[in-house]
Amino acid sequence: MPRIKIYHEDHIDSPMWRVWQSFSSNPFALIGLWAVLFLLVLTIFAPFIAPYSAEAQDQQVLLLPPSWDPAGKVEHFFGTDDLGRDIFSRILHGVQLTFGMSLLVVGASLFFGFVIGSLSGMMRGIKSSVLSHLLDALLSIPSLLMAILVVAVMGPGLNNVFWGVGIAMVPQFVRVIHQAVHEELQKEYVTAARLDGANSLQIFWYVIMPNVWDVVIIQVTMAISAAILDIAALGFLNLGAQAPSPEWGAMVAQGLDNLLLAPWTVAIPGVAILFTVLSVNLVGDGLRSALAPIRN
């Protein structure tokens, strides 16, 4: 007898299942997802995977080319820099400083942006209008410029980069959540919930939030990409991670002195930044396409 597959109707009609079906049908989104998961694994286990310490120097192998070059060595897959440090090991350690820190920055910014944006979105009248104009003024300043201003006041260093980029990201989350919540407040189902006796907290959490999570998720993916670029840019400008830190932007800056003699010292960390940002953007584009039918 032929086997009959039985599917639960609630499973088929689940919004999350439809989003996953749409997302998984996009091959580029899946590639980005696997790449991001790979980066997450490296963020956690990089110190155990790296064959050398990020700061270990070997004067016998200065500016050694990558292993695919005839003059390269297998022990140093991506070659070495002008101090004899293994670039492959530094790239692995740098995942925590560039990609890992971007996740922490976005997580902290999301928390504060969610609280402020939700409270302001539920407001009406002059308070909401004043905050909206204030956010417009803050968002007119590019996030990198704002981060530079914060770091310039607080001083260079990786800890201050966290605060600088985080402060620059908060207005973006506040604006997105404020606008989404404010728009949902005008919908008829919110009025129906009020007439049914629901208080403001119940309306916000059970009625409004299920309809704005998709906007928040998409904003998170965009913010991660921006945070990666901002962290790397501050490191490149010597305002972020300081030598001998293996942060990717700082590695690009440190390799510029030997660009003509050893171009891999600049190209490899640059490709790492490009790969990470591209992977996150592929996931973000896939989520936008998958969530579009639900938003509409």
PDB file of C-alpha atoms in Angstrom:
ATOM      1  CA  MET A   1       0.000   0.000   0.000  1.00  0.00           C
ATOM      2  CA  PRO A   2       1.295   3.517  -0.700  1.00  0.00           C
ATOM      3  CA  ARG A   3       2.433   5.424   2.341  1.00  0.00           C
ATOM      4  CA  ILE A   4       0.213   8.367   3.214  1.00  0.00           C
ATOM      5  CA  LYS A   5       1.858  11.413   4.722  1.00  0.00           C
ATOM      6  CA  ILE A   6      -0.246  13.209   7.270  1.00  0.00           C
ATOM      7  CA  TYR A   7       0.420  16.857   7.972  1.00  0.00           C
ATOM      8  CA  HIS A   8      -1.070  18.832  10.794  1.00  0.00           C
ATOM      9  CA  GLU A   9      -3.099  21.724   9.483  1.00  0.00           C
ATOM     10  CA  ASP A  10      -1.784  24.075  12.144  1.00  0.00           C
ATOM     11  CA  HIS A  11       1.772  23.221  11.123  1.00  0.00           C
ATOM     12  CA  ILE A  12       1.077  24.058   7.482  1.00  0.00           C
ATOM     13  CA  ASP A  13      -0.672  27.321   8.340  1.00  0.00           C
ATOM     14  CA  SER A  14       1.928  28.434  10.885  1.00  0.00           C
ATOM     15  CA  PRO A  15       3.360  31.858   9.943  1.00  0.00           C
ATOM     16  CA  MET A  16       6.815  30.766  11.099  1.00  0.00           C
ATOM     17  CA  TRP A  17       6.628  27.695   8.864  1.00  0.00           C
ATOM     18  CA  ARG A  18       5.620  29.798   5.859  1.00  0.00           C
ATOM     19  CA  VAL A  19       8.492  32.207   6.548  1.00  0.00           C
ATOM     20  CA  TRP A  20      10.966  29.327   6.749  1.00  0.00           C
ATOM     21  CA  GLN A  21       9.612  27.772   3.548  1.00  0.00           C
ATOM     22  CA  SER A  22      10.036  31.067   1.727  1.00  0.00           C
ATOM     23  CA  PHE A  23      13.459  31.702   3.254  1.00  0.00           C
ATOM     24  CA  SER A  24      14.788  28.194   2.527  1.00  0.00           C
ATOM     25  CA  SER A  25      13.647  28.416  -1.107  1.00  0.00           C
ATOM     26  CA  ASN A  26      16.165  31.244  -1.600  1.00  0.00           C
ATOM     27  CA  PRO A  27      19.595  29.620  -2.195  1.00  0.00           C
ATOM     28  CA  PHE A  28      21.502  32.846  -1.524  1.00  0.00           C
ATOM     29  CA  ALA A  29      19.738  33.290   1.813  1.00  0.00           C
ATOM     30  CA  LEU A  30      20.659  29.729   2.815  1.00  0.00           C
ATOM     31  CA  ILE A  31      24.284  30.318   1.850  1.00  0.00           C
ATOM     32  CA  GLY A  32      24.284  33.456   3.998  1.00  0.00           C
ATOM     33  CA  LEU A  33      22.674  31.578   6.893  1.00  0.00           C
ATOM     34  CA  TRP A  34      25.277  28.798   6.825  1.00  0.00           C
ATOM     35  CA  ALA A  35      28.041  31.402   6.598  1.00  0.00           C
ATOM     36  CA  VAL A  36      26.665  33.283   9.615  1.00  0.00           C
ATOM     37  CA  LEU A  37      26.372  30.035  11.596  1.00  0.00           C
ATOM     38  CA  PHE A  38      29.975  29.261  10.634  1.00  0.00           C
ATOM     39  CA  LEU A  39      31.061  32.666  11.923  1.00  0.00           C
ATOM     40  CA  LEU A  40      29.150  32.082  15.164  1.00  0.00           C
ATOM     41  CA  VAL A  41      31.011  28.800  15.680  1.00  0.00           C
ATOM     42  CA  LEU A  42      34.320  30.552  15.039  1.00  0.00           C
ATOM     43  CA  THR A  43      33.358  33.322  17.475  1.00  0.00           C
ATOM     44  CA  ILE A  44      32.903  30.750  20.227  1.00  0.00           C
ATOM     45  CA  PHE A  45      35.720  28.323  19.446  1.00  0.00           C
ATOM     46  CA  ALA A  46      38.329  30.535  17.718  1.00  0.00           C
ATOM     47  CA  PRO A  47      40.865  30.385  20.607  1.00  0.00           C
ATOM     48  CA  PHE A  48      40.767  26.577  20.447  1.00  0.00           C
ATOM     49  CA  ILE A  49      40.950  26.367  16.633  1.00  0.00           C
ATOM     50  CA  ALA A  50      43.728  28.896  15.977  1.00  0.00           C
ATOM     51  CA  PRO A  51      47.094  27.128  15.595  1.00  0.00           C
ATOM     52  CA  TYR A  52      49.052  30.039  17.078  1.00  0.00           C
ATOM     53  CA  SER A  53      48.511  32.881  19.502  1.00  0.00           C
ATOM     54  CA  ALA A  54      47.321  36.109  17.900  1.00  0.00           C
ATOM     55  CA  GLU A  55      50.385  37.953  19.235  1.00  0.00           C
ATOM     56  CA  ALA A  56      53.044  35.227  18.851  1.00  0.00           C
ATOM     57  CA  GLN A  57      55.986  36.463  16.763  1.00  0.00           C
ATOM     58  CA  ASP A  58      58.521  34.448  14.778  1.00  0.00           C
ATOM     59  CA  GLN A  59      61.451  36.427  13.377  1.00  0.00           C
ATOM     60  CA  GLN A  60      62.307  33.532  11.032  1.00  0.00           C
ATOM     61  CA  VAL A  61      59.165  33.938   8.910  1.00  0.00           C
ATOM     62  CA  LEU A  62      58.722  37.680   8.417  1.00  0.00           C
ATOM     63  CA  LEU A  63      56.260  38.579   5.617  1.00  0.00           C
ATOM     64  CA  LEU A  64      55.868  34.956   4.572  1.00  0.00           C
ATOM     65  CA  PRO A  65      53.363  34.687   1.674  1.00  0.00           C
ATOM     66  CA  PRO A  66      50.236  32.465   1.911  1.00  0.00           C
ATOM     67  CA  SER A  67      50.606  28.716   1.501  1.00  0.00           C
ATOM     68  CA  TRP A  68      49.308  28.714  -2.092  1.00  0.00           C
ATOM     69  CA  ASP A  69      52.307  30.821  -3.093  1.00  0.00           C
ATOM     70  CA  PRO A  70      55.415  28.810  -4.072  1.00  0.00           C
ATOM     71  CA  ALA A  71      57.371  30.578  -1.334  1.00  0.00           C
ATOM     72  CA  GLY A  72      54.681  29.953   1.300  1.00  0.00           C
ATOM     73  CA  LYS A  73      54.491  27.273   3.972  1.00  0.00           C
ATOM     74  CA  VAL A  74      51.615  25.026   4.982  1.00  0.00           C
ATOM     75  CA  GLU A  75      52.149  25.907   8.664  1.00  0.00           C
ATOM     76  CA  HIS A  76      51.148  29.492   7.889  1.00  0.00           C
ATOM     77  CA  PHE A  77      48.098  29.119   5.646  1.00  0.00           C
ATOM     78  CA  PHE A  78      47.489  32.854   5.146  1.00  0.00           C
ATOM     79  CA  GLY A  79      51.140  33.810   5.539  1.00  0.00           C
ATOM     80  CA  THR A  80      52.629  36.121   8.163  1.00  0.00           C
ATOM     81  CA  ASP A  81      52.948  39.858   8.727  1.00  0.00           C
ATOM     82  CA  ASP A  82      55.996  42.084   9.221  1.00  0.00           C
ATOM     83  CA  LEU A  83      56.397  40.840  12.817  1.00  0.00           C
ATOM     84  CA  GLY A  84      56.158  37.163  11.910  1.00  0.00           C
ATOM     85  CA  ARG A  85      52.644  36.733  13.329  1.00  0.00           C
ATOM     86  CA  ASP A  86      50.441  34.079  11.750  1.00  0.00           C
ATOM     87  CA  ILE A  87      47.671  35.858   9.816  1.00  0.00           C
ATOM     88  CA  PHE A  88      45.354  32.823   9.837  1.00  0.00           C
ATOM     89  CA  SER A  89      45.434  32.739  13.642  1.00  0.00           C
ATOM     90  CA  ARG A  90      44.919  36.495  13.849  1.00  0.00           C
ATOM     91  CA  ILE A  91      41.918  36.287  11.498  1.00  0.00           C
ATOM     92  CA  LEU A  92      40.357  33.600  13.689  1.00  0.00           C
ATOM     93  CA  HIS A  93      40.914  35.603  16.870  1.00  0.00           C
ATOM     94  CA  GLY A  94      39.622  38.698  15.090  1.00  0.00           C
ATOM     95  CA  VAL A  95      36.221  37.068  14.515  1.00  0.00           C
ATOM     96  CA  GLN A  96      35.453  37.659  18.197  1.00  0.00           C
ATOM     97  CA  LEU A  97      36.539  41.305  18.055  1.00  0.00           C
ATOM     98  CA  THR A  98      34.778  42.304  14.823  1.00  0.00           C
ATOM     99  CA  PHE A  99      31.816  39.972  14.337  1.00  0.00           C
ATOM    100  CA  GLY A 100      31.328  38.976  17.979  1.00  0.00           C
ATOM    101  CA  MET A 101      31.464  42.556  19.211  1.00  0.00           C
ATOM    102  CA  SER A 102      28.980  43.643  16.539  1.00  0.00           C
ATOM    103  CA  LEU A 103      26.486  41.109  17.938  1.00  0.00           C
ATOM    104  CA  LEU A 104      26.973  42.450  21.471  1.00  0.00           C
ATOM    105  CA  VAL A 105      26.656  46.054  20.316  1.00  0.00           C
ATOM    106  CA  VAL A 106      23.466  45.355  18.368  1.00  0.00           C
ATOM    107  CA  GLY A 107      22.023  43.358  21.279  1.00  0.00           C
ATOM    108  CA  ALA A 108      22.618  46.211  23.720  1.00  0.00           C
ATOM    109  CA  SER A 109      21.334  48.821  21.244  1.00  0.00           C
ATOM    110  CA  LEU A 110      18.245  46.725  20.553  1.00  0.00           C
ATOM    111  CA  PHE A 111      17.443  46.527  24.275  1.00  0.00           C
ATOM    112  CA  PHE A 112      17.609  50.283  24.864  1.00  0.00           C
ATOM    113  CA  GLY A 113      16.033  51.083  21.503  1.00  0.00           C
ATOM    114  CA  PHE A 114      13.193  48.661  22.187  1.00  0.00           C
ATOM    115  CA  VAL A 115      12.424  50.173  25.595  1.00  0.00           C
ATOM    116  CA  ILE A 116      12.583  53.804  24.424  1.00  0.00           C
ATOM    117  CA  GLY A 117      10.888  53.164  21.081  1.00  0.00           C
ATOM    118  CA  SER A 118       8.057  51.155  22.623  1.00  0.00           C
ATOM    119  CA  LEU A 119       7.302  53.722  25.312  1.00  0.00           C
ATOM    120  CA  SER A 120       7.461  56.619  22.852  1.00  0.00           C
ATOM    121  CA  GLY A 121       5.396  54.738  20.283  1.00  0.00           C
ATOM    122  CA  MET A 122       2.576  54.303  22.778  1.00  0.00           C
ATOM    123  CA  MET A 123       2.602  58.047  23.503  1.00  0.00           C
ATOM    124  CA  ARG A 124       0.449  60.559  21.699  1.00  0.00           C
ATOM    125  CA  GLY A 125       0.425  64.295  21.238  1.00  0.00           C
ATOM    126  CA  ILE A 126       3.305  66.690  21.850  1.00  0.00           C
ATOM    127  CA  LYS A 127       5.609  64.151  23.515  1.00  0.00           C
ATOM    128  CA  SER A 128       5.512  61.816  20.526  1.00  0.00           C
ATOM    129  CA  SER A 129       5.976  64.706  18.089  1.00  0.00           C
ATOM    130  CA  VAL A 130       9.006  66.132  19.941  1.00  0.00           C
ATOM    131  CA  LEU A 131      10.692  62.733  20.147  1.00  0.00           C
ATOM    132  CA  SER A 132      10.019  62.089  16.464  1.00  0.00           C
ATOM    133  CA  HIS A 133      11.728  65.345  15.452  1.00  0.00           C
ATOM    134  CA  LEU A 134      14.638  64.643  17.813  1.00  0.00           C
ATOM    135  CA  LEU A 135      15.144  61.213  16.258  1.00  0.00           C
ATOM    136  CA  ASP A 136      15.068  62.722  12.769  1.00  0.00           C
ATOM    137  CA  ALA A 137      17.846  65.109  13.818  1.00  0.00           C
ATOM    138  CA  LEU A 138      19.965  62.294  15.286  1.00  0.00           C
ATOM    139  CA  LEU A 139      19.451  60.025  12.279  1.00  0.00           C
ATOM    140  CA  SER A 140      20.658  62.795   9.976  1.00  0.00           C
ATOM    141  CA  ILE A 141      24.125  62.133  11.417  1.00  0.00           C
ATOM    142  CA  PRO A 142      25.753  59.003   9.903  1.00  0.00           C
ATOM    143  CA  SER A 143      26.303  56.263  12.475  1.00  0.00           C
ATOM    144  CA  LEU A 144      30.053  56.124  11.792  1.00  0.00           C
ATOM    145  CA  LEU A 145      30.418  59.878  12.323  1.00  0.00           C
ATOM    146  CA  MET A 146      28.480  59.700  15.575  1.00  0.00           C
ATOM    147  CA  ALA A 147      30.616  56.759  16.720  1.00  0.00           C
ATOM    148  CA  ILE A 148      33.769  58.729  15.882  1.00  0.00           C
ATOM    149  CA  LEU A 149      32.506  61.681  17.934  1.00  0.00           C
ATOM    150  CA  VAL A 150      31.769  59.454  20.937  1.00  0.00           C
ATOM    151  CA  VAL A 151      35.136  57.656  20.730  1.00  0.00           C
ATOM    152  CA  ALA A 152      36.939  60.973  20.272  1.00  0.00           C
ATOM    153  CA  VAL A 153      35.439  62.177  23.563  1.00  0.00           C
ATOM    154  CA  MET A 154      35.933  58.916  25.475  1.00  0.00           C
ATOM    155  CA  GLY A 155      39.306  58.031  23.945  1.00  0.00           C
ATOM    156  CA  PRO A 156      40.441  55.235  21.606  1.00  0.00           C
ATOM    157  CA  GLY A 157      40.109  51.620  22.642  1.00  0.00           C
ATOM    158  CA  LEU A 158      37.932  48.578  22.065  1.00  0.00           C
ATOM    159  CA  ASN A 159      35.766  49.195  25.142  1.00  0.00           C
ATOM    160  CA  ASN A 160      34.969  52.721  24.014  1.00  0.00           C
ATOM    161  CA  VAL A 161      34.182  51.422  20.519  1.00  0.00           C
ATOM    162  CA  PHE A 162      31.447  49.329  22.108  1.00  0.00           C
ATOM    163  CA  TRP A 163      29.874  52.431  23.628  1.00  0.00           C
ATOM    164  CA  GLY A 164      30.473  54.595  20.581  1.00  0.00           C
ATOM    165  CA  VAL A 165      28.920  52.236  18.044  1.00  0.00           C
ATOM    166  CA  GLY A 166      26.187  51.254  20.502  1.00  0.00           C
ATOM    167  CA  ILE A 167      25.130  54.849  21.111  1.00  0.00           C
ATOM    168  CA  ALA A 168      25.129  55.449  17.359  1.00  0.00           C
ATOM    169  CA  MET A 169      22.845  52.424  16.793  1.00  0.00           C
ATOM    170  CA  VAL A 170      20.244  53.202  19.474  1.00  0.00           C
ATOM    171  CA  PRO A 171      18.437  56.018  17.555  1.00  0.00           C
ATOM    172  CA  GLN A 172      17.950  53.686  14.574  1.00  0.00           C
ATOM    173  CA  PHE A 173      16.165  51.080  16.695  1.00  0.00           C
ATOM    174  CA  VAL A 174      14.183  53.748  18.538  1.00  0.00           C
ATOM    175  CA  ARG A 175      12.993  55.251  15.255  1.00  0.00           C
ATOM    176  CA  VAL A 176      12.020  51.925  13.660  1.00  0.00           C
ATOM    177  CA  ILE A 177      10.186  50.595  16.734  1.00  0.00           C
ATOM    178  CA  HIS A 178       8.577  53.964  17.488  1.00  0.00           C
ATOM    179  CA  GLN A 179       7.215  54.241  13.955  1.00  0.00           C
ATOM    180  CA  ALA A 180       6.043  50.613  13.802  1.00  0.00           C
ATOM    181  CA  VAL A 181       4.238  50.779  17.155  1.00  0.00           C
ATOM    182  CA  HIS A 182       2.723  54.188  16.355  1.00  0.00           C
ATOM    183  CA  GLU A 183       1.357  52.897  13.032  1.00  0.00           C
ATOM    184  CA  GLU A 184      -0.122  49.790  14.626  1.00  0.00           C
ATOM    185  CA  LEU A 185      -1.924  51.954  17.201  1.00  0.00           C
ATOM    186  CA  GLN A 186      -4.028  53.398  14.388  1.00  0.00           C
ATOM    187  CA  LYS A 187      -5.319  49.980  13.292  1.00  0.00           C
ATOM    188  CA  GLU A 188      -8.893  48.913  13.924  1.00  0.00           C
ATOM    189  CA  TYR A 189      -7.969  45.754  15.828  1.00  0.00           C
ATOM    190  CA  VAL A 190      -6.273  47.911  18.491  1.00  0.00           C
ATOM    191  CA  THR A 191      -9.483  49.891  18.913  1.00  0.00           C
ATOM    192  CA  ALA A 192     -11.379  46.620  19.180  1.00  0.00           C
ATOM    193  CA  ALA A 193      -9.002  45.432  21.898  1.00  0.00           C
ATOM    194  CA  ARG A 194      -9.557  48.653  23.854  1.00  0.00           C
ATOM    195  CA  LEU A 195     -13.317  48.242  23.623  1.00  0.00           C
ATOM    196  CA  ASP A 196     -12.890  44.672  24.822  1.00  0.00           C
ATOM    197  CA  GLY A 197     -11.342  45.994  28.044  1.00  0.00           C
ATOM    198  CA  ALA A 198      -7.617  45.450  27.390  1.00  0.00           C
ATOM    199  CA  ASN A 199      -5.254  47.858  29.141  1.00  0.00           C
ATOM    200  CA  SER A 200      -2.266  49.572  27.495  1.00  0.00           C
ATOM    201  CA  LEU A 201       0.249  46.894  28.517  1.00  0.00           C
ATOM    202  CA  GLN A 202      -1.935  44.091  27.208  1.00  0.00           C
ATOM    203  CA  ILE A 203      -2.542  45.937  23.953  1.00  0.00           C
ATOM    204  CA  PHE A 204       1.181  46.552  23.484  1.00  0.00           C
ATOM    205  CA  TRP A 205       2.433  43.041  24.265  1.00  0.00           C
ATOM    206  CA  TYR A 206      -0.367  40.823  22.944  1.00  0.00           C
ATOM    207  CA  VAL A 207      -1.829  42.927  20.153  1.00  0.00           C
ATOM    208  CA  ILE A 208       0.855  45.241  18.762  1.00  0.00           C
ATOM    209  CA  MET A 209       4.157  43.381  19.272  1.00  0.00           C
ATOM    210  CA  PRO A 210       3.234  40.244  17.269  1.00  0.00           C
ATOM    211  CA  ASN A 211       2.788  42.548  14.275  1.00  0.00           C
ATOM    212  CA  VAL A 212       6.071  44.454  14.570  1.00  0.00           C
ATOM    213  CA  TRP A 213       8.564  41.677  15.313  1.00  0.00           C
ATOM    214  CA  ASP A 214       9.271  41.260  11.605  1.00  0.00           C
ATOM    215  CA  VAL A 215      10.317  44.926  11.340  1.00  0.00           C
ATOM    216  CA  VAL A 216      12.598  44.529  14.370  1.00  0.00           C
ATOM    217  CA  ILE A 217      14.238  41.378  12.963  1.00  0.00           C
ATOM    218  CA  ILE A 218      14.987  43.048   9.642  1.00  0.00           C
ATOM    219  CA  GLN A 219      16.437  46.094  11.419  1.00  0.00           C
ATOM    220  CA  VAL A 220      18.690  43.818  13.493  1.00  0.00           C
ATOM    221  CA  THR A 221      20.280  42.294  10.368  1.00  0.00           C
ATOM    222  CA  MET A 222      20.867  45.752   8.907  1.00  0.00           C
ATOM    223  CA  ALA A 223      22.350  46.967  12.197  1.00  0.00           C
ATOM    224  CA  ILE A 224      24.771  44.024  12.436  1.00  0.00           C
ATOM    225  CA  SER A 225      26.195  44.839   8.998  1.00  0.00           C
ATOM    226  CA  ALA A 226      26.540  48.509   9.911  1.00  0.00           C
ATOM    227  CA  ALA A 227      28.146  47.655  13.260  1.00  0.00           C
ATOM    228  CA  ILE A 228      30.737  45.405  11.598  1.00  0.00           C
ATOM    229  CA  LEU A 229      31.717  48.168   9.185  1.00  0.00           C
ATOM    230  CA  ASP A 230      31.785  50.815  11.932  1.00  0.00           C
ATOM    231  CA  ILE A 231      33.960  48.674  14.238  1.00  0.00           C
ATOM    232  CA  ALA A 232      36.346  47.890  11.390  1.00  0.00           C
ATOM    233  CA  ALA A 233      36.432  51.537  10.279  1.00  0.00           C
ATOM    234  CA  LEU A 234      37.266  52.758  13.786  1.00  0.00           C
ATOM    235  CA  GLY A 235      40.013  50.150  14.012  1.00  0.00           C
ATOM    236  CA  PHE A 236      41.362  51.274  10.644  1.00  0.00           C
ATOM    237  CA  LEU A 237      41.383  54.904  11.828  1.00  0.00           C
ATOM    238  CA  ASN A 238      43.288  53.868  14.978  1.00  0.00           C
ATOM    239  CA  LEU A 239      40.344  54.964  17.113  1.00  0.00           C
ATOM    240  CA  GLY A 240      39.236  51.438  17.952  1.00  0.00           C
ATOM    241  CA  ALA A 241      41.271  48.347  18.722  1.00  0.00           C
ATOM    242  CA  GLN A 242      44.923  49.214  19.308  1.00  0.00           C
ATOM    243  CA  ALA A 243      47.990  47.217  18.248  1.00  0.00           C
ATOM    244  CA  PRO A 244      48.683  44.349  18.608  1.00  0.00           C
ATOM    245  CA  SER A 245      44.953  43.570  18.563  1.00  0.00           C
ATOM    246  CA  PRO A 246      43.859  41.231  15.725  1.00  0.00           C
ATOM    247  CA  GLU A 247      40.688  43.225  15.005  1.00  0.00           C
ATOM    248  CA  TRP A 248      40.217  43.109  11.233  1.00  0.00           C
ATOM    249  CA  GLY A 249      40.054  46.863  10.613  1.00  0.00           C
ATOM    250  CA  ALA A 250      43.189  47.391  12.686  1.00  0.00           C
ATOM    251  CA  MET A 251      44.908  44.581  10.741  1.00  0.00           C
ATOM    252  CA  VAL A 252      44.150  46.366   7.462  1.00  0.00           C
ATOM    253  CA  ALA A 253      45.669  49.575   8.832  1.00  0.00           C
ATOM    254  CA  GLN A 254      48.750  47.758  10.155  1.00  0.00           C
ATOM    255  CA  GLY A 255      49.315  46.106   6.766  1.00  0.00           C
ATOM    256  CA  LEU A 256      49.219  49.315   4.742  1.00  0.00           C
ATOM    257  CA  ASP A 257      52.930  49.996   5.354  1.00  0.00           C
ATOM    258  CA  ASN A 258      53.760  46.763   3.523  1.00  0.00           C
ATOM    259  CA  LEU A 259      50.987  46.903   0.921  1.00  0.00           C
ATOM    260  CA  LEU A 260      53.277  46.673  -2.122  1.00  0.00           C
ATOM    261  CA  LEU A 261      55.657  44.162  -0.560  1.00  0.00           C
ATOM    262  CA  ALA A 262      53.066  41.957   1.147  1.00  0.00           C
ATOM    263  CA  PRO A 263      49.550  42.711  -0.198  1.00  0.00           C
ATOM    264  CA  TRP A 264      48.066  39.684   1.595  1.00  0.00           C
ATOM    265  CA  THR A 265      48.444  41.464   4.944  1.00  0.00           C
ATOM    266  CA  VAL A 266      45.762  43.915   3.760  1.00  0.00           C
ATOM    267  CA  ALA A 267      43.743  41.765   1.359  1.00  0.00           C
ATOM    268  CA  ILE A 268      43.003  38.853   3.723  1.00  0.00           C
ATOM    269  CA  PRO A 269      41.469  40.856   6.601  1.00  0.00           C
ATOM    270  CA  GLY A 270      39.674  42.983   4.007  1.00  0.00           C
ATOM    271  CA  VAL A 271      38.158  39.869   2.445  1.00  0.00           C
ATOM    272  CA  ALA A 272      37.163  38.660   5.934  1.00  0.00           C
ATOM    273  CA  ILE A 273      35.219  41.906   6.493  1.00  0.00           C
ATOM    274  CA  LEU A 274      33.615  41.635   3.044  1.00  0.00           C
ATOM    275  CA  PHE A 275      32.660  37.975   3.586  1.00  0.00           C
ATOM    276  CA  THR A 276      31.063  38.709   6.960  1.00  0.00           C
ATOM    277  CA  VAL A 277      29.070  41.731   5.822  1.00  0.00           C
ATOM    278  CA  LEU A 278      27.942  39.948   2.651  1.00  0.00           C
ATOM    279  CA  SER A 279      26.795  36.896   4.641  1.00  0.00           C
ATOM    280  CA  VAL A 280      24.732  39.008   7.039  1.00  0.00           C
ATOM    281  CA  ASN A 281      23.244  40.990   4.144  1.00  0.00           C
ATOM    282  CA  LEU A 282      22.230  37.792   2.342  1.00  0.00           C
ATOM    283  CA  VAL A 283      20.382  36.642   5.458  1.00  0.00           C
ATOM    284  CA  GLY A 284      18.769  40.060   5.808  1.00  0.00           C
ATOM    285  CA  ASP A 285      17.618  40.116   2.168  1.00  0.00           C
ATOM    286  CA  GLY A 286      16.229  36.601   2.548  1.00  0.00           C
ATOM    287  CA  LEU A 287      14.311  37.587   5.674  1.00  0.00           C
ATOM    288  CA  ARG A 288      12.901  40.700   3.992  1.00  0.00           C
ATOM    289  CA  SER A 289      11.606  38.619   1.088  1.00  0.00           C
ATOM    290  CA  ALA A 290      10.230  35.900   3.349  1.00  0.00           C
ATOM    291  CA  LEU A 291       8.492  38.332   5.711  1.00  0.00           C
ATOM    292  CA  ALA A 292       7.055  40.562   2.977  1.00  0.00           C
ATOM    293  CA  PRO A 293       3.838  38.509   2.477  1.00  0.00           C
ATOM    294  CA  ILE A 294       3.159  38.573   6.222  1.00  0.00           C
ATOM    295  CA  ARG A 295       3.704  42.340   6.480  1.00  0.00           C
ATOM    296  CA  ASN A 296       1.400  42.889   3.520  1.00  0.00           C
TER     297      ASN A 296
END
